[in-house]
Amino acid sequence: MESIYAIPYMVLECPNLKLKRPSWVHMPSAMVVFAAVLLSYFLVTGGIIYDVIVEPPSIGSTTDERGNSRPVAFMQYRVNGQYIMEGLASSFLFTMGGLGFVVLDQTNKPTTPRLNRILLLAVSFVCIIVSFFMCRLFMRMKLPGYLLS
């Protein structure tokens, strides 16, 4: 297999370049990388790609029994469709649940005092539980009768 990869290099010669890294380029800190990953997670789970391609409205509207128009935040009966605010709200909940797991991981440090450990556990469980049940509520609002037995 190596002989197949070596065939182009029998004809071509790699240039001897002496490239230097610019002095202003530094390795980012761990928190900068975490913030970039968290922001991209928020945008991707919020459906930013869908929003750019389809260009849905930020919120919808429906008419009630009296003929008045009222705003609607969830696009009902369409699992593959969303309004922009619906995507951002669900993305916030996904990110809050993920941050709950990150905080839960921070409780394992041996230098954390007992009171701080209990507070971190409480905050992480609240984030995870609220995120889980609110996402279930959003799905029930989107698809009435979903997960009901």
Tab-separated table of N, CA and C in Angstrom:
chain	number	residue	atom	x	y	z
A	1	MET	N	0.816	-1.183	0.000
A	1	MET	CA	0.000	0.000	0.000
A	1	MET	C	0.867	1.258	0.000
A	2	GLU	N	1.989	1.176	0.717
A	2	GLU	CA	2.891	2.321	0.752
A	2	GLU	C	3.472	2.619	-0.618
A	3	SER	N	3.670	1.589	-1.402
A	3	SER	CA	4.240	1.814	-2.737
A	3	SER	C	3.274	2.600	-3.624
A	4	ILE	N	1.984	2.413	-3.414
A	4	ILE	CA	1.002	3.177	-4.193
A	4	ILE	C	1.062	4.654	-3.799
A	5	TYR	N	1.192	4.923	-2.487
A	5	TYR	CA	1.289	6.311	-2.042
A	5	TYR	C	2.600	6.957	-2.472
A	6	ALA	N	3.649	6.180	-2.672
A	6	ALA	CA	4.961	6.721	-3.008
A	6	ALA	C	5.103	7.054	-4.481
A	7	ILE	N	4.207	6.592	-5.346
A	7	ILE	CA	4.332	6.814	-6.797
A	7	ILE	C	4.370	8.300	-7.156
A	8	PRO	N	3.481	9.152	-6.642
A	8	PRO	CA	3.582	10.572	-7.031
A	8	PRO	C	4.887	11.229	-6.586
A	9	TYR	N	5.455	10.752	-5.481
A	9	TYR	CA	6.673	11.371	-4.971
A	9	TYR	C	7.917	10.916	-5.711
A	10	MET	N	7.799	9.921	-6.575
A	10	MET	CA	8.919	9.556	-7.440
A	10	MET	C	9.111	10.605	-8.530
A	11	VAL	N	8.011	11.241	-8.935
A	11	VAL	CA	8.067	12.254	-9.983
A	11	VAL	C	8.186	13.650	-9.379
A	12	LEU	N	7.415	13.898	-8.330
A	12	LEU	CA	7.384	15.209	-7.702
A	12	LEU	C	8.352	15.277	-6.537
A	13	GLU	N	8.828	16.473	-6.281
A	13	GLU	CA	9.708	16.674	-5.134
A	13	GLU	C	9.070	17.715	-4.225
A	14	CYS	N	9.007	17.427	-2.962
A	14	CYS	CA	8.417	18.360	-2.007
A	14	CYS	C	9.333	19.560	-1.840
A	15	PRO	N	8.778	20.766	-1.853
A	15	PRO	CA	9.627	21.949	-1.668
A	15	PRO	C	10.119	22.043	-0.224
A	16	ASN	N	11.270	22.612	-0.075
A	16	ASN	CA	11.861	22.790	1.253
A	16	ASN	C	11.483	24.174	1.753
A	17	LEU	N	10.315	24.288	2.356
A	17	LEU	CA	9.811	25.569	2.844
A	17	LEU	C	10.151	25.727	4.313
A	18	LYS	N	10.541	26.929	4.664
A	18	LYS	CA	10.799	27.235	6.069
A	18	LYS	C	9.768	28.269	6.506
A	19	LEU	N	8.609	27.773	6.903
A	19	LEU	CA	7.517	28.641	7.319
A	19	LEU	C	7.590	28.871	8.823
A	20	LYS	N	7.348	30.115	9.218
A	20	LYS	CA	7.309	30.442	10.642
A	20	LYS	C	5.906	30.876	11.007
A	21	ARG	N	5.531	30.531	12.183
A	21	ARG	CA	4.232	30.940	12.698
A	21	ARG	C	4.311	32.420	13.053
A	22	PRO	N	3.276	33.193	12.687
A	22	PRO	CA	3.295	34.613	13.066
A	22	PRO	C	3.343	34.775	14.585
A	23	SER	N	3.978	35.837	15.030
A	23	SER	CA	4.166	36.030	16.474
A	23	SER	C	2.849	36.324	17.199
A	24	TRP	N	1.844	36.826	16.484
A	24	TRP	CA	0.585	37.166	17.127
A	24	TRP	C	-0.356	35.970	17.261
A	25	VAL	N	0.017	34.822	16.679
A	25	VAL	CA	-0.820	33.623	16.790
A	25	VAL	C	-0.420	32.857	18.048
A	26	HIS	N	-1.365	32.722	18.957
A	26	HIS	CA	-1.116	31.991	20.199
A	26	HIS	C	-2.148	30.882	20.333
A	27	MET	N	-1.818	29.885	21.136
A	27	MET	CA	-2.773	28.819	21.408
A	27	MET	C	-3.888	29.366	22.294
A	28	PRO	N	-5.156	29.155	21.908
A	28	PRO	CA	-6.250	29.688	22.737
A	28	PRO	C	-6.332	28.952	24.061
A	29	SER	N	-6.872	29.649	25.051
A	29	SER	CA	-7.029	29.022	26.361
A	29	SER	C	-8.171	28.000	26.303
A	30	ALA	N	-8.246	27.206	27.328
A	30	ALA	CA	-9.277	26.156	27.372
A	30	ALA	C	-10.672	26.763	27.410
A	31	MET	N	-10.848	27.881	28.090
A	31	MET	CA	-12.177	28.492	28.181
A	31	MET	C	-12.609	29.120	26.859
A	32	VAL	N	-11.661	29.623	26.069
A	32	VAL	CA	-11.998	30.169	24.754
A	32	VAL	C	-12.483	29.045	23.842
A	33	VAL	N	-11.794	27.916	23.882
A	33	VAL	CA	-12.209	26.762	23.071
A	33	VAL	C	-13.564	26.251	23.544
A	34	PHE	N	-13.763	26.189	24.858
A	34	PHE	CA	-15.051	25.744	25.403
A	34	PHE	C	-16.171	26.677	24.973
A	35	ALA	N	-15.921	27.993	25.030
A	35	ALA	CA	-16.942	28.961	24.629
A	35	ALA	C	-17.265	28.832	23.146
A	36	ALA	N	-16.253	28.605	22.313
A	36	ALA	CA	-16.490	28.443	20.872
A	36	ALA	C	-17.292	27.173	20.590
A	37	VAL	N	-16.964	26.090	21.273
A	37	VAL	CA	-17.692	24.833	21.079
A	37	VAL	C	-19.129	24.976	21.591
A	38	LEU	N	-19.315	25.638	22.727
A	38	LEU	CA	-20.654	25.826	23.281
A	38	LEU	C	-21.511	26.710	22.378
A	39	LEU	N	-20.920	27.759	21.829
A	39	LEU	CA	-21.655	28.634	20.914
A	39	LEU	C	-22.047	27.888	19.646
A	40	SER	N	-21.123	27.103	19.105
A	40	SER	CA	-21.464	26.335	17.898
A	40	SER	C	-22.524	25.280	18.210
A	41	TYR	N	-22.457	24.672	19.395
A	41	TYR	CA	-23.480	23.707	19.808
A	41	TYR	C	-24.847	24.382	19.892
A	42	PHE	N	-24.883	25.588	20.475
A	42	PHE	CA	-26.134	26.335	20.594
A	42	PHE	C	-26.707	26.640	19.216
A	43	LEU	N	-25.868	27.097	18.300
A	43	LEU	CA	-26.359	27.469	16.972
A	43	LEU	C	-26.799	26.255	16.153
A	44	VAL	N	-26.034	25.180	16.225
A	44	VAL	CA	-26.380	23.999	15.425
A	44	VAL	C	-27.637	23.325	15.957
A	45	THR	N	-27.762	23.192	17.278
A	45	THR	CA	-28.981	22.570	17.809
A	45	THR	C	-30.188	23.476	17.649
A	46	GLY	N	-29.962	24.775	17.516
A	46	GLY	CA	-31.068	25.703	17.279
A	46	GLY	C	-31.553	25.685	15.850
A	47	GLY	N	-30.866	24.995	14.976
A	47	GLY	CA	-31.297	24.871	13.594
A	47	GLY	C	-30.913	26.065	12.741
A	48	ILE	N	-29.730	26.624	12.985
A	48	ILE	CA	-29.316	27.798	12.224
A	48	ILE	C	-29.155	27.457	10.743
A	49	ILE	N	-28.753	26.248	10.438
A	49	ILE	CA	-28.595	25.851	9.036
A	49	ILE	C	-29.960	25.772	8.364
A	50	TYR	N	-30.935	25.192	9.062
A	50	TYR	CA	-32.303	25.141	8.551
A	50	TYR	C	-32.848	26.549	8.369
A	51	ASP	N	-32.595	27.423	9.343
A	51	ASP	CA	-33.114	28.789	9.276
A	51	ASP	C	-32.522	29.559	8.103
A	52	VAL	N	-31.262	29.332	7.799
A	52	VAL	CA	-30.633	30.037	6.679
A	52	VAL	C	-31.177	29.524	5.351
A	53	ILE	N	-31.384	28.220	5.241
A	53	ILE	CA	-31.834	27.642	3.969
A	53	ILE	C	-33.313	27.927	3.719
A	54	VAL	N	-34.163	27.662	4.695
A	54	VAL	CA	-35.614	27.746	4.510
A	54	VAL	C	-36.144	29.162	4.748
A	55	GLU	N	-35.481	29.942	5.585
A	55	GLU	CA	-35.905	31.294	5.969
A	55	GLU	C	-37.328	31.332	6.525
A	56	PRO	N	-37.566	30.608	7.646
A	56	PRO	CA	-38.913	30.647	8.247
A	56	PRO	C	-39.117	31.968	8.988
A	57	PRO	N	-40.369	32.310	9.295
A	57	PRO	CA	-40.605	33.518	10.099
A	57	PRO	C	-40.170	33.291	11.547
A	58	SER	N	-39.974	34.389	12.262
A	58	SER	CA	-39.530	34.241	13.652
A	58	SER	C	-40.628	33.616	14.516
A	59	ILE	N	-41.877	34.038	14.328
A	59	ILE	CA	-43.009	33.394	14.986
A	59	ILE	C	-44.133	33.295	13.971
A	60	GLY	N	-45.047	32.377	14.209
A	60	GLY	CA	-46.183	32.215	13.314
A	60	GLY	C	-47.415	32.900	13.871
A	61	SER	N	-48.491	32.789	13.139
A	61	SER	CA	-49.756	33.354	13.616
A	61	SER	C	-50.890	32.440	13.184
A	62	THR	N	-51.939	32.453	13.975
A	62	THR	CA	-53.128	31.668	13.678
A	62	THR	C	-54.345	32.505	14.044
A	63	THR	N	-55.471	32.148	13.505
A	63	THR	CA	-56.702	32.872	13.829
A	63	THR	C	-57.508	32.053	14.830
A	64	ASP	N	-58.036	32.733	15.812
A	64	ASP	CA	-58.861	32.036	16.803
A	64	ASP	C	-60.309	31.972	16.322
A	65	GLU	N	-61.207	31.503	17.194
A	65	GLU	CA	-62.598	31.287	16.797
A	65	GLU	C	-63.335	32.585	16.485
A	66	ARG	N	-62.838	33.721	16.976
A	66	ARG	CA	-63.476	35.010	16.700
A	66	ARG	C	-62.878	35.716	15.483
A	67	GLY	N	-61.867	35.110	14.867
A	67	GLY	CA	-61.255	35.703	13.688
A	67	GLY	C	-60.080	36.608	13.986
A	68	ASN	N	-59.680	36.687	15.252
A	68	ASN	CA	-58.529	37.508	15.616
A	68	ASN	C	-57.242	36.738	15.359
A	69	SER	N	-56.224	37.421	14.911
A	69	SER	CA	-54.921	36.804	14.695
A	69	SER	C	-54.133	36.829	15.990
A	70	ARG	N	-53.551	35.690	16.356
A	70	ARG	CA	-52.746	35.630	17.563
A	70	ARG	C	-51.434	34.917	17.249
A	71	PRO	N	-50.356	35.310	17.926
A	71	PRO	CA	-49.039	34.722	17.627
A	71	PRO	C	-48.926	33.288	18.134
A	72	VAL	N	-48.154	32.483	17.412
A	72	VAL	CA	-47.904	31.088	17.769
A	72	VAL	C	-46.402	30.873	17.748
A	73	ALA	N	-45.867	30.273	18.808
A	73	ALA	CA	-44.422	30.069	18.896
A	73	ALA	C	-43.989	28.725	18.327
A	74	PHE	N	-44.903	27.740	18.252
A	74	PHE	CA	-44.534	26.402	17.800
A	74	PHE	C	-45.291	26.048	16.529
A	75	MET	N	-44.586	25.513	15.568
A	75	MET	CA	-45.188	25.040	14.329
A	75	MET	C	-45.753	23.643	14.603
A	76	GLN	N	-47.051	23.574	14.856
A	76	GLN	CA	-47.665	22.317	15.272
A	76	GLN	C	-47.758	21.325	14.125
A	77	TYR	N	-47.675	20.045	14.503
A	77	TYR	CA	-47.843	18.894	13.609
A	77	TYR	C	-46.759	18.811	12.535
A	78	ARG	N	-45.678	19.534	12.677
A	78	ARG	CA	-44.564	19.448	11.734
A	78	ARG	C	-43.279	19.244	12.514
A	79	VAL	N	-42.806	18.006	12.553
A	79	VAL	CA	-41.593	17.702	13.293
A	79	VAL	C	-40.378	18.283	12.573
A	80	ASN	N	-40.408	18.313	11.248
A	80	ASN	CA	-39.261	18.781	10.475
A	80	ASN	C	-39.304	20.273	10.185
A	81	GLY	N	-40.242	21.010	10.742
A	81	GLY	CA	-40.322	22.446	10.529
A	81	GLY	C	-40.269	23.179	11.853
A	82	GLN	N	-39.802	24.426	11.810
A	82	GLN	CA	-39.725	25.202	13.040
A	82	GLN	C	-39.750	26.689	12.718
A	83	TYR	N	-40.209	27.467	13.697
A	83	TYR	CA	-40.036	28.909	13.653
A	83	TYR	C	-38.697	29.237	14.297
A	84	ILE	N	-38.181	30.414	14.039
A	84	ILE	CA	-36.851	30.764	14.553
A	84	ILE	C	-36.844	30.791	16.075
A	85	MET	N	-37.868	31.380	16.683
A	85	MET	CA	-37.916	31.458	18.149
A	85	MET	C	-38.064	30.075	18.788
A	86	GLU	N	-38.763	29.190	18.115
A	86	GLU	CA	-38.894	27.814	18.613
A	86	GLU	C	-37.529	27.130	18.641
A	87	GLY	N	-36.763	27.313	17.585
A	87	GLY	CA	-35.431	26.716	17.530
A	87	GLY	C	-34.508	27.289	18.584
A	88	LEU	N	-34.563	28.597	18.804
A	88	LEU	CA	-33.702	29.209	19.810
A	88	LEU	C	-34.098	28.770	21.219
A	89	ALA	N	-35.386	28.642	21.477
A	89	ALA	CA	-35.835	28.207	22.810
A	89	ALA	C	-35.408	26.769	23.082
A	90	SER	N	-35.587	25.892	22.106
A	90	SER	CA	-35.172	24.503	22.321
A	90	SER	C	-33.652	24.392	22.393
A	91	SER	N	-32.948	25.206	21.626
A	91	SER	CA	-31.491	25.200	21.689
A	91	SER	C	-31.003	25.667	23.055
A	92	PHE	N	-31.679	26.658	23.626
A	92	PHE	CA	-31.324	27.107	24.971
A	92	PHE	C	-31.492	25.971	25.973
A	93	LEU	N	-32.572	25.211	25.837
A	93	LEU	CA	-32.793	24.102	26.766
A	93	LEU	C	-31.763	22.995	26.578
A	94	PHE	N	-31.401	22.670	25.326
A	94	PHE	CA	-30.359	21.664	25.086
A	94	PHE	C	-29.039	22.116	25.698
A	95	THR	N	-28.721	23.395	25.520
A	95	THR	CA	-27.458	23.919	26.050
A	95	THR	C	-27.490	23.937	27.578
A	96	MET	N	-28.641	24.277	28.165
A	96	MET	CA	-28.748	24.277	29.617
A	96	MET	C	-28.563	22.861	30.169
A	97	GLY	N	-29.133	21.863	29.498
A	97	GLY	CA	-28.932	20.485	29.934
A	97	GLY	C	-27.485	20.056	29.803
A	98	GLY	N	-26.845	20.451	28.720
A	98	GLY	CA	-25.427	20.121	28.548
A	98	GLY	C	-24.554	20.797	29.585
A	99	LEU	N	-24.861	22.050	29.910
A	99	LEU	CA	-24.101	22.740	30.952
A	99	LEU	C	-24.343	22.104	32.319
A	100	GLY	N	-25.529	21.544	32.513
A	100	GLY	CA	-25.786	20.813	33.752
A	100	GLY	C	-24.847	19.625	33.902
A	101	PHE	N	-24.578	18.931	32.800
A	101	PHE	CA	-23.632	17.816	32.855
A	101	PHE	C	-22.197	18.299	33.045
A	102	VAL	N	-21.859	19.455	32.476
A	102	VAL	CA	-20.519	20.015	32.682
A	102	VAL	C	-20.326	20.390	34.151
A	103	VAL	N	-21.338	21.025	34.754
A	103	VAL	CA	-21.255	21.383	36.172
A	103	VAL	C	-21.212	20.123	37.026
A	104	LEU	N	-21.956	19.106	36.630
A	104	LEU	CA	-21.932	17.838	37.363
A	104	LEU	C	-20.539	17.225	37.340
A	105	ASP	N	-19.827	17.384	36.231
A	105	ASP	CA	-18.461	16.876	36.142
A	105	ASP	C	-17.515	17.647	37.058
A	106	GLN	N	-17.808	18.915	37.272
A	106	GLN	CA	-16.931	19.730	38.124
A	106	GLN	C	-17.032	19.351	39.599
A	107	THR	N	-18.045	18.608	39.981
A	107	THR	CA	-18.180	18.218	41.393
A	107	THR	C	-17.185	17.131	41.778
A	108	ASN	N	-16.515	16.519	40.824
A	108	ASN	CA	-15.593	15.428	41.126
A	108	ASN	C	-14.207	15.893	41.535
A	109	LYS	N	-13.950	17.190	41.512
A	109	LYS	CA	-12.627	17.672	41.921
A	109	LYS	C	-12.420	17.390	43.408
A	110	PRO	N	-11.276	16.841	43.763
A	110	PRO	CA	-11.068	16.516	45.189
A	110	PRO	C	-10.899	17.741	46.074
A	111	THR	N	-10.562	18.892	45.493
A	111	THR	CA	-10.344	20.086	46.317
A	111	THR	C	-11.622	20.876	46.557
A	112	THR	N	-12.751	20.452	45.988
A	112	THR	CA	-14.006	21.183	46.159
A	112	THR	C	-14.546	20.964	47.570
A	113	PRO	N	-14.838	22.052	48.297
A	113	PRO	CA	-15.423	21.891	49.647
A	113	PRO	C	-16.805	21.236	49.581
A	114	ARG	N	-17.219	20.687	50.704
A	114	ARG	CA	-18.468	19.926	50.755
A	114	ARG	C	-19.680	20.784	50.408
A	115	LEU	N	-19.755	21.998	50.941
A	115	LEU	CA	-20.906	22.860	50.655
A	115	LEU	C	-20.960	23.218	49.171
A	116	ASN	N	-19.808	23.537	48.602
A	116	ASN	CA	-19.771	23.850	47.163
A	116	ASN	C	-20.155	22.637	46.323
A	117	ARG	N	-19.730	21.462	46.755
A	117	ARG	CA	-20.083	20.239	46.036
A	117	ARG	C	-21.586	20.019	46.044
A	118	ILE	N	-22.219	20.250	47.186
A	118	ILE	CA	-23.674	20.076	47.287
A	118	ILE	C	-24.392	21.108	46.427
A	119	LEU	N	-23.905	22.354	46.446
A	119	LEU	CA	-24.513	23.391	45.619
A	119	LEU	C	-24.348	23.091	44.127
A	120	LEU	N	-23.168	22.638	43.741
A	120	LEU	CA	-22.939	22.287	42.332
A	120	LEU	C	-23.834	21.124	41.908
A	121	LEU	N	-23.977	20.138	42.780
A	121	LEU	CA	-24.874	19.016	42.470
A	121	LEU	C	-26.311	19.494	42.312
A	122	ALA	N	-26.747	20.371	43.192
A	122	ALA	CA	-28.124	20.879	43.115
A	122	ALA	C	-28.340	21.667	41.826
A	123	VAL	N	-27.407	22.546	41.484
A	123	VAL	CA	-27.534	23.353	40.266
A	123	VAL	C	-27.524	22.457	39.033
A	124	SER	N	-26.640	21.478	39.015
A	124	SER	CA	-26.563	20.600	37.838
A	124	SER	C	-27.829	19.767	37.685
A	125	PHE	N	-28.349	19.220	38.783
A	125	PHE	CA	-29.566	18.428	38.672
A	125	PHE	C	-30.759	19.284	38.278
A	126	VAL	N	-30.830	20.514	38.778
A	126	VAL	CA	-31.923	21.404	38.387
A	126	VAL	C	-31.839	21.708	36.895
A	127	CYS	N	-30.636	22.007	36.402
A	127	CYS	CA	-30.470	22.288	34.966
A	127	CYS	C	-30.879	21.093	34.110
A	128	ILE	N	-30.442	19.907	34.506
A	128	ILE	CA	-30.735	18.705	33.723
A	128	ILE	C	-32.221	18.374	33.759
A	129	ILE	N	-32.817	18.416	34.938
A	129	ILE	CA	-34.230	18.050	35.077
A	129	ILE	C	-35.129	19.066	34.377
A	130	VAL	N	-34.867	20.361	34.574
A	130	VAL	CA	-35.686	21.389	33.924
A	130	VAL	C	-35.566	21.272	32.410
A	131	SER	N	-34.353	21.073	31.931
A	131	SER	CA	-34.148	20.944	30.490
A	131	SER	C	-34.901	19.740	29.931
A	132	PHE	N	-34.823	18.619	30.609
A	132	PHE	CA	-35.488	17.403	30.132
A	132	PHE	C	-37.001	17.583	30.059
A	133	PHE	N	-37.596	18.068	31.148
A	133	PHE	CA	-39.050	18.169	31.166
A	133	PHE	C	-39.571	19.297	30.284
A	134	MET	N	-38.832	20.362	30.136
A	134	MET	CA	-39.259	21.425	29.223
A	134	MET	C	-39.169	20.970	27.773
A	135	CYS	N	-38.162	20.172	27.430
A	135	CYS	CA	-38.089	19.632	26.066
A	135	CYS	C	-39.260	18.693	25.791
A	136	ARG	N	-39.637	17.904	26.800
A	136	ARG	CA	-40.821	17.054	26.646
A	136	ARG	C	-42.081	17.885	26.473
A	137	LEU	N	-42.172	18.978	27.221
A	137	LEU	CA	-43.323	19.877	27.093
A	137	LEU	C	-43.355	20.516	25.714
A	138	PHE	N	-42.201	20.921	25.201
A	138	PHE	CA	-42.137	21.488	23.854
A	138	PHE	C	-42.608	20.473	22.817
A	139	MET	N	-42.215	19.217	22.983
A	139	MET	CA	-42.649	18.189	22.024
A	139	MET	C	-44.158	17.955	22.124
A	140	ARG	N	-44.708	18.043	23.330
A	140	ARG	CA	-46.156	17.893	23.462
A	140	ARG	C	-46.890	19.069	22.860
A	141	MET	N	-46.301	20.257	22.929
A	141	MET	CA	-46.922	21.418	22.295
A	141	MET	C	-46.824	21.310	20.779
A	142	LYS	N	-45.739	20.729	20.297
A	142	LYS	CA	-45.546	20.588	18.858
A	142	LYS	C	-46.416	19.468	18.296
A	143	LEU	N	-46.453	18.351	18.992
A	143	LEU	CA	-47.272	17.199	18.593
A	143	LEU	C	-48.209	16.846	19.744
A	144	PRO	N	-49.407	17.393	19.791
A	144	PRO	CA	-50.332	17.063	20.888
A	144	PRO	C	-50.616	15.558	20.911
A	145	GLY	N	-50.573	15.011	22.100
A	145	GLY	CA	-50.781	13.571	22.263
A	145	GLY	C	-49.497	12.776	22.181
A	146	TYR	N	-48.333	13.442	22.069
A	146	TYR	CA	-47.057	12.740	21.969
A	146	TYR	C	-46.670	12.179	23.336
A	147	LEU	N	-46.274	10.921	23.370
A	147	LEU	CA	-45.847	10.190	24.567
A	147	LEU	C	-46.936	10.088	25.633
A	148	LEU	N	-48.163	10.155	25.223
A	148	LEU	CA	-49.244	9.930	26.171
A	148	LEU	C	-49.799	8.532	25.960
A	149	SER	N	-49.952	7.790	27.053
A	149	SER	CA	-50.443	6.409	26.897
A	149	SER	C	-51.884	6.274	27.281
